[in-house]
Amino acid sequence: MAFDPNEPMKDRITDIGPPHYEQYFPPVIKENYGKWKYHDILEPGVLVHVSETGAEVYTVRVGGCRLMSVDIIREICDLADKHCDGYMRWTTRNNVEFMVDDKAKLQPLMDDLKSRKFDGGSNKFPIGGTGAGITN
């Protein structure tokens, strides 16, 4: 596919655009896309989404900041790898949402998030920002 000056338009790729967002969905989200019946807020920052198929996704929202260090981003990615099969997402307000597809994975994730603190003692990943809660 080398450039041919005699046929400059041959095999030309232009404006391929961004990748389709669906390729980044967790499998349970992809399988149930458009089939969600309802969601409940279990506690501030913790939601469950239930699909018509009976599948459940538990989401834990933690406060983020607008400017994050590479170390914090790596820690977020490590948490996603450890508890969420590598999936997480940033919200439009710069919070972070961790999603698990099994209720048994929820409490270990929340315990891990609550155990991580800055040297001064404040939570690195405060859970909240939904329902009767506040966010950054």
Short mmCIF file of N, CA and C in Angstrom, two decimals:
data_model
loop_
_atom_site.label_atom_id
_atom_site.label_comp_id
_atom_site.label_asym_id
_atom_site.label_seq_id
_atom_site.Cartn_x
_atom_site.Cartn_y
_atom_site.Cartn_z
N MET A 1 0.82 -1.17 0.00
CA MET A 1 0.00 0.00 0.00
C MET A 1 0.88 1.25 0.00
N ALA A 2 1.98 1.19 -0.68
CA ALA A 2 2.85 2.36 -0.80
C ALA A 2 2.21 3.39 -1.72
N PHE A 3 2.57 4.64 -1.50
CA PHE A 3 2.02 5.73 -2.31
C PHE A 3 2.50 5.60 -3.75
N ASP A 4 1.55 5.69 -4.69
CA ASP A 4 1.86 5.62 -6.11
C ASP A 4 1.61 6.99 -6.72
N PRO A 5 2.66 7.72 -7.14
CA PRO A 5 2.46 9.07 -7.69
C PRO A 5 1.64 9.07 -8.97
N ASN A 6 1.58 7.95 -9.68
CA ASN A 6 0.78 7.89 -10.90
C ASN A 6 -0.71 7.73 -10.60
N GLU A 7 -1.03 7.17 -9.42
CA GLU A 7 -2.42 7.03 -8.98
C GLU A 7 -2.53 7.51 -7.53
N PRO A 8 -2.51 8.82 -7.32
CA PRO A 8 -2.46 9.35 -5.95
C PRO A 8 -3.70 9.04 -5.11
N MET A 9 -4.84 8.75 -5.74
CA MET A 9 -6.05 8.48 -4.97
C MET A 9 -6.24 7.00 -4.63
N LYS A 10 -5.40 6.14 -5.18
CA LYS A 10 -5.53 4.70 -4.95
C LYS A 10 -5.20 4.37 -3.49
N ASP A 11 -6.06 3.62 -2.83
CA ASP A 11 -5.88 3.16 -1.45
C ASP A 11 -5.73 4.31 -0.46
N ARG A 12 -6.27 5.46 -0.83
CA ARG A 12 -6.15 6.62 0.05
C ARG A 12 -7.13 6.52 1.21
N ILE A 13 -6.66 6.78 2.41
CA ILE A 13 -7.50 6.79 3.59
C ILE A 13 -7.58 8.22 4.08
N THR A 14 -8.79 8.75 4.18
CA THR A 14 -8.95 10.11 4.68
C THR A 14 -10.00 10.14 5.77
N ASP A 15 -9.78 10.99 6.71
CA ASP A 15 -10.74 11.25 7.77
C ASP A 15 -11.37 9.97 8.32
N ILE A 16 -10.53 9.11 8.87
CA ILE A 16 -11.06 7.86 9.40
C ILE A 16 -11.82 8.08 10.70
N GLY A 17 -11.62 9.21 11.36
CA GLY A 17 -12.38 9.57 12.54
C GLY A 17 -11.98 8.77 13.77
N PRO A 18 -12.65 9.04 14.88
CA PRO A 18 -12.32 8.34 16.11
C PRO A 18 -12.86 6.91 16.09
N PRO A 19 -12.32 6.04 16.92
CA PRO A 19 -12.86 4.67 16.97
C PRO A 19 -14.27 4.70 17.56
N HIS A 20 -15.08 3.73 17.20
CA HIS A 20 -16.45 3.68 17.71
C HIS A 20 -16.42 3.36 19.20
N TYR A 21 -17.20 4.12 19.97
CA TYR A 21 -17.19 4.00 21.43
C TYR A 21 -17.58 2.60 21.91
N GLU A 22 -18.38 1.89 21.13
CA GLU A 22 -18.87 0.58 21.56
C GLU A 22 -17.74 -0.42 21.80
N GLN A 23 -16.64 -0.25 21.13
CA GLN A 23 -15.55 -1.21 21.30
C GLN A 23 -14.93 -1.14 22.70
N TYR A 24 -15.23 -0.09 23.46
CA TYR A 24 -14.68 0.06 24.80
C TYR A 24 -15.67 -0.35 25.90
N PHE A 25 -16.86 -0.81 25.53
CA PHE A 25 -17.85 -1.23 26.52
C PHE A 25 -17.39 -2.51 27.21
N PRO A 26 -17.68 -2.64 28.50
CA PRO A 26 -17.50 -3.94 29.15
C PRO A 26 -18.45 -4.94 28.49
N PRO A 27 -18.11 -6.23 28.49
CA PRO A 27 -18.96 -7.21 27.81
C PRO A 27 -20.42 -7.18 28.26
N VAL A 28 -20.69 -7.06 29.55
CA VAL A 28 -22.08 -7.06 30.03
C VAL A 28 -22.84 -5.84 29.51
N ILE A 29 -22.17 -4.72 29.34
CA ILE A 29 -22.83 -3.52 28.79
C ILE A 29 -23.12 -3.74 27.31
N LYS A 30 -22.16 -4.28 26.58
CA LYS A 30 -22.33 -4.53 25.15
C LYS A 30 -23.47 -5.52 24.90
N GLU A 31 -23.53 -6.58 25.72
CA GLU A 31 -24.56 -7.61 25.54
C GLU A 31 -25.96 -7.09 25.86
N ASN A 32 -26.07 -6.10 26.73
CA ASN A 32 -27.37 -5.61 27.17
C ASN A 32 -27.66 -4.19 26.70
N TYR A 33 -26.93 -3.72 25.72
CA TYR A 33 -27.10 -2.35 25.23
C TYR A 33 -28.53 -2.14 24.76
N GLY A 34 -29.21 -1.11 25.31
CA GLY A 34 -30.58 -0.81 24.93
C GLY A 34 -31.62 -1.67 25.62
N LYS A 35 -31.19 -2.54 26.55
CA LYS A 35 -32.12 -3.45 27.22
C LYS A 35 -32.24 -3.18 28.71
N TRP A 36 -31.79 -2.03 29.17
CA TRP A 36 -31.80 -1.75 30.61
C TRP A 36 -33.20 -1.36 31.05
N LYS A 37 -33.71 -2.05 32.10
CA LYS A 37 -35.05 -1.79 32.63
C LYS A 37 -35.05 -0.64 33.63
N TYR A 38 -34.12 -0.68 34.58
CA TYR A 38 -34.11 0.34 35.63
C TYR A 38 -32.77 0.35 36.34
N HIS A 39 -32.58 1.35 37.18
CA HIS A 39 -31.42 1.39 38.05
C HIS A 39 -31.85 1.87 39.43
N ASP A 40 -31.13 1.46 40.44
CA ASP A 40 -31.37 1.88 41.81
C ASP A 40 -30.08 2.42 42.40
N ILE A 41 -30.21 3.41 43.27
CA ILE A 41 -29.06 3.90 44.02
C ILE A 41 -29.06 3.14 45.34
N LEU A 42 -28.08 2.25 45.52
CA LEU A 42 -28.00 1.44 46.73
C LEU A 42 -27.54 2.26 47.93
N GLU A 43 -26.63 3.16 47.68
CA GLU A 43 -26.15 4.14 48.66
C GLU A 43 -25.47 5.23 47.84
N PRO A 44 -25.19 6.39 48.43
CA PRO A 44 -24.57 7.44 47.62
C PRO A 44 -23.28 6.93 46.93
N GLY A 45 -23.27 7.04 45.62
CA GLY A 45 -22.11 6.62 44.84
C GLY A 45 -22.14 5.19 44.37
N VAL A 46 -23.15 4.41 44.77
CA VAL A 46 -23.23 3.00 44.38
C VAL A 46 -24.58 2.75 43.73
N LEU A 47 -24.54 2.31 42.47
CA LEU A 47 -25.76 2.04 41.71
C LEU A 47 -25.78 0.61 41.22
N VAL A 48 -26.99 0.11 40.98
CA VAL A 48 -27.15 -1.16 40.29
C VAL A 48 -28.06 -0.90 39.10
N HIS A 49 -27.66 -1.40 37.95
CA HIS A 49 -28.46 -1.31 36.73
C HIS A 49 -28.91 -2.73 36.40
N VAL A 50 -30.20 -2.90 36.12
CA VAL A 50 -30.76 -4.21 35.86
C VAL A 50 -31.31 -4.25 34.43
N SER A 51 -30.94 -5.30 33.71
CA SER A 51 -31.34 -5.46 32.32
C SER A 51 -32.58 -6.33 32.19
N GLU A 52 -33.22 -6.27 31.03
CA GLU A 52 -34.34 -7.15 30.73
C GLU A 52 -33.92 -8.61 30.78
N THR A 53 -32.66 -8.89 30.52
CA THR A 53 -32.15 -10.26 30.53
C THR A 53 -31.85 -10.75 31.94
N GLY A 54 -31.95 -9.87 32.92
CA GLY A 54 -31.64 -10.24 34.30
C GLY A 54 -30.21 -9.90 34.70
N ALA A 55 -29.40 -9.47 33.74
CA ALA A 55 -28.02 -9.10 34.05
C ALA A 55 -28.00 -7.85 34.92
N GLU A 56 -27.02 -7.79 35.81
CA GLU A 56 -26.86 -6.64 36.69
C GLU A 56 -25.46 -6.08 36.54
N VAL A 57 -25.37 -4.77 36.62
CA VAL A 57 -24.08 -4.08 36.64
C VAL A 57 -24.09 -3.17 37.85
N TYR A 58 -23.06 -3.29 38.68
CA TYR A 58 -22.91 -2.44 39.85
C TYR A 58 -21.86 -1.39 39.53
N THR A 59 -22.20 -0.14 39.76
CA THR A 59 -21.31 0.97 39.47
C THR A 59 -20.95 1.68 40.77
N VAL A 60 -19.66 1.92 40.96
CA VAL A 60 -19.18 2.68 42.11
C VAL A 60 -18.53 3.94 41.57
N ARG A 61 -19.11 5.10 41.93
CA ARG A 61 -18.58 6.38 41.48
C ARG A 61 -17.71 6.98 42.57
N VAL A 62 -16.53 7.40 42.18
CA VAL A 62 -15.63 8.04 43.14
C VAL A 62 -15.26 9.43 42.63
N GLY A 63 -15.05 10.33 43.57
CA GLY A 63 -14.67 11.69 43.21
C GLY A 63 -13.30 11.73 42.57
N GLY A 64 -13.20 12.50 41.53
CA GLY A 64 -11.92 12.69 40.86
C GLY A 64 -11.56 14.16 40.89
N CYS A 65 -10.51 14.48 40.20
CA CYS A 65 -10.12 15.90 40.11
C CYS A 65 -9.87 16.21 38.64
N ARG A 66 -9.87 17.47 38.32
CA ARG A 66 -9.70 17.86 36.91
C ARG A 66 -8.29 17.59 36.41
N LEU A 67 -7.32 17.74 37.26
CA LEU A 67 -5.93 17.45 36.89
C LEU A 67 -5.44 16.28 37.73
N MET A 68 -5.08 15.19 37.08
CA MET A 68 -4.64 14.00 37.80
C MET A 68 -3.19 13.70 37.44
N SER A 69 -2.46 13.23 38.43
CA SER A 69 -1.08 12.83 38.17
C SER A 69 -1.08 11.47 37.48
N VAL A 70 0.01 11.17 36.85
CA VAL A 70 0.17 9.87 36.21
C VAL A 70 0.07 8.76 37.25
N ASP A 71 0.58 9.01 38.46
CA ASP A 71 0.52 8.00 39.51
C ASP A 71 -0.92 7.67 39.89
N ILE A 72 -1.78 8.68 39.99
CA ILE A 72 -3.18 8.44 40.33
C ILE A 72 -3.88 7.70 39.20
N ILE A 73 -3.61 8.08 37.96
CA ILE A 73 -4.23 7.40 36.81
C ILE A 73 -3.79 5.94 36.77
N ARG A 74 -2.52 5.68 37.05
CA ARG A 74 -2.04 4.29 37.09
C ARG A 74 -2.73 3.51 38.20
N GLU A 75 -2.93 4.16 39.35
CA GLU A 75 -3.60 3.49 40.46
C GLU A 75 -5.06 3.18 40.10
N ILE A 76 -5.72 4.11 39.41
CA ILE A 76 -7.09 3.87 38.94
C ILE A 76 -7.12 2.68 37.99
N CYS A 77 -6.18 2.64 37.07
CA CYS A 77 -6.11 1.53 36.12
C CYS A 77 -5.82 0.21 36.83
N ASP A 78 -4.96 0.24 37.84
CA ASP A 78 -4.67 -0.97 38.62
C ASP A 78 -5.93 -1.46 39.34
N LEU A 79 -6.70 -0.53 39.90
CA LEU A 79 -7.96 -0.90 40.55
C LEU A 79 -8.92 -1.54 39.55
N ALA A 80 -9.02 -0.94 38.36
CA ALA A 80 -9.90 -1.50 37.32
C ALA A 80 -9.43 -2.89 36.91
N ASP A 81 -8.13 -3.08 36.77
CA ASP A 81 -7.61 -4.41 36.42
C ASP A 81 -7.90 -5.42 37.52
N LYS A 82 -7.73 -5.01 38.76
CA LYS A 82 -7.88 -5.92 39.90
C LYS A 82 -9.33 -6.32 40.14
N HIS A 83 -10.26 -5.37 40.04
CA HIS A 83 -11.64 -5.64 40.44
C HIS A 83 -12.65 -5.66 39.30
N CYS A 84 -12.36 -5.00 38.18
CA CYS A 84 -13.38 -4.74 37.16
C CYS A 84 -13.01 -5.28 35.79
N ASP A 85 -12.16 -6.27 35.73
CA ASP A 85 -11.73 -6.85 34.45
C ASP A 85 -11.15 -5.80 33.52
N GLY A 86 -10.57 -4.75 34.10
CA GLY A 86 -9.91 -3.72 33.31
C GLY A 86 -10.81 -2.60 32.82
N TYR A 87 -12.10 -2.61 33.19
CA TYR A 87 -13.02 -1.60 32.70
C TYR A 87 -13.32 -0.55 33.76
N MET A 88 -13.35 0.69 33.35
CA MET A 88 -13.75 1.83 34.17
C MET A 88 -14.06 2.95 33.20
N ARG A 89 -14.58 4.06 33.71
CA ARG A 89 -14.83 5.18 32.82
C ARG A 89 -14.75 6.48 33.60
N TRP A 90 -14.45 7.54 32.88
CA TRP A 90 -14.50 8.89 33.45
C TRP A 90 -15.84 9.49 33.10
N THR A 91 -16.45 10.19 34.04
CA THR A 91 -17.71 10.88 33.76
C THR A 91 -17.39 12.25 33.17
N THR A 92 -18.44 12.93 32.72
CA THR A 92 -18.24 14.26 32.14
C THR A 92 -17.78 15.27 33.19
N ARG A 93 -17.96 14.96 34.46
CA ARG A 93 -17.54 15.85 35.54
C ARG A 93 -16.23 15.39 36.18
N ASN A 94 -15.48 14.56 35.47
CA ASN A 94 -14.15 14.10 35.89
C ASN A 94 -14.16 13.19 37.10
N ASN A 95 -15.29 12.56 37.39
CA ASN A 95 -15.31 11.51 38.39
C ASN A 95 -14.95 10.21 37.70
N VAL A 96 -14.74 9.17 38.48
CA VAL A 96 -14.37 7.87 37.93
C VAL A 96 -15.44 6.87 38.34
N GLU A 97 -15.88 6.04 37.40
CA GLU A 97 -16.84 4.99 37.70
C GLU A 97 -16.22 3.63 37.42
N PHE A 98 -16.27 2.79 38.45
CA PHE A 98 -15.83 1.40 38.34
C PHE A 98 -17.07 0.54 38.21
N MET A 99 -17.08 -0.39 37.25
CA MET A 99 -18.25 -1.23 37.01
C MET A 99 -17.90 -2.70 37.20
N VAL A 100 -18.72 -3.41 37.98
CA VAL A 100 -18.55 -4.85 38.16
C VAL A 100 -19.85 -5.54 37.78
N ASP A 101 -19.74 -6.75 37.29
CA ASP A 101 -20.92 -7.47 36.81
C ASP A 101 -21.43 -8.52 37.79
N ASP A 102 -20.88 -8.52 39.00
CA ASP A 102 -21.26 -9.51 40.00
C ASP A 102 -21.29 -8.83 41.37
N LYS A 103 -22.37 -9.05 42.11
CA LYS A 103 -22.50 -8.41 43.42
C LYS A 103 -21.37 -8.84 44.36
N ALA A 104 -20.84 -10.03 44.18
CA ALA A 104 -19.74 -10.52 45.03
C ALA A 104 -18.47 -9.69 44.85
N LYS A 105 -18.33 -9.02 43.72
CA LYS A 105 -17.15 -8.20 43.46
C LYS A 105 -17.30 -6.78 44.03
N LEU A 106 -18.52 -6.40 44.40
CA LEU A 106 -18.80 -5.03 44.81
C LEU A 106 -18.12 -4.65 46.13
N GLN A 107 -18.30 -5.45 47.16
CA GLN A 107 -17.76 -5.10 48.47
C GLN A 107 -16.23 -5.09 48.49
N PRO A 108 -15.55 -6.07 47.87
CA PRO A 108 -14.08 -5.98 47.83
C PRO A 108 -13.58 -4.71 47.13
N LEU A 109 -14.28 -4.29 46.06
CA LEU A 109 -13.92 -3.06 45.37
C LEU A 109 -14.10 -1.86 46.31
N MET A 110 -15.23 -1.79 46.98
CA MET A 110 -15.48 -0.66 47.87
C MET A 110 -14.50 -0.64 49.04
N ASP A 111 -14.18 -1.81 49.59
CA ASP A 111 -13.21 -1.88 50.69
C ASP A 111 -11.83 -1.40 50.23
N ASP A 112 -11.44 -1.80 49.03
CA ASP A 112 -10.15 -1.39 48.49
C ASP A 112 -10.12 0.12 48.27
N LEU A 113 -11.20 0.68 47.72
CA LEU A 113 -11.26 2.13 47.49
C LEU A 113 -11.17 2.89 48.80
N LYS A 114 -11.89 2.42 49.83
CA LYS A 114 -11.90 3.10 51.12
C LYS A 114 -10.55 2.99 51.85
N SER A 115 -9.78 1.96 51.54
CA SER A 115 -8.51 1.76 52.23
C SER A 115 -7.39 2.64 51.68
N ARG A 116 -7.57 3.20 50.50
CA ARG A 116 -6.51 4.00 49.87
C ARG A 116 -6.63 5.46 50.31
N LYS A 117 -5.57 5.93 50.95
CA LYS A 117 -5.58 7.29 51.50
C LYS A 117 -4.29 8.02 51.10
N PHE A 118 -4.40 9.34 51.05
CA PHE A 118 -3.22 10.18 50.87
C PHE A 118 -2.43 10.21 52.17
N ASP A 119 -1.19 10.67 52.11
CA ASP A 119 -0.35 10.73 53.31
C ASP A 119 -0.99 11.55 54.42
N GLY A 120 -1.77 12.58 54.07
CA GLY A 120 -2.43 13.43 55.07
C GLY A 120 -3.64 12.78 55.71
N GLY A 121 -4.08 11.63 55.17
CA GLY A 121 -5.19 10.90 55.76
C GLY A 121 -6.50 10.96 55.00
N SER A 122 -6.62 11.86 54.01
CA SER A 122 -7.88 11.95 53.26
C SER A 122 -7.96 10.82 52.24
N ASN A 123 -9.19 10.49 51.86
CA ASN A 123 -9.42 9.40 50.90
C ASN A 123 -8.93 9.79 49.51
N LYS A 124 -8.22 8.88 48.87
CA LYS A 124 -7.83 9.12 47.48
C LYS A 124 -9.04 9.01 46.56
N PHE A 125 -9.93 8.07 46.88
CA PHE A 125 -11.07 7.78 46.03
C PHE A 125 -12.36 7.79 46.84
N PRO A 126 -12.86 9.00 47.18
CA PRO A 126 -14.09 9.08 47.98
C PRO A 126 -15.31 8.63 47.18
N ILE A 127 -16.06 7.70 47.73
CA ILE A 127 -17.24 7.17 47.06
C ILE A 127 -18.41 8.14 47.28
N GLY A 128 -19.11 8.47 46.21
CA GLY A 128 -20.25 9.38 46.32
C GLY A 128 -20.55 10.04 45.00
N GLY A 129 -21.33 11.09 45.04
CA GLY A 129 -21.63 11.85 43.83
C GLY A 129 -22.91 11.45 43.14
N THR A 130 -23.72 10.58 43.77
CA THR A 130 -25.03 10.23 43.21
C THR A 130 -26.07 10.38 44.30
N GLY A 131 -27.30 10.59 43.90
CA GLY A 131 -28.36 10.70 44.89
C GLY A 131 -28.10 11.83 45.85
N ALA A 132 -28.23 11.53 47.15
CA ALA A 132 -28.03 12.55 48.18
C ALA A 132 -26.56 12.65 48.55
N GLY A 133 -25.72 12.83 47.57
CA GLY A 133 -24.29 12.96 47.80
C GLY A 133 -23.73 14.10 46.99
N ILE A 134 -22.52 14.46 47.28
CA ILE A 134 -21.88 15.53 46.53
C ILE A 134 -20.66 14.98 45.81
N THR A 135 -20.14 15.76 44.91
CA THR A 135 -18.98 15.36 44.13
C THR A 135 -18.03 16.54 44.04
N ASN A 136 -16.94 16.35 43.30
CA ASN A 136 -15.89 17.38 43.29
C ASN A 136 -16.36 18.72 42.77
#
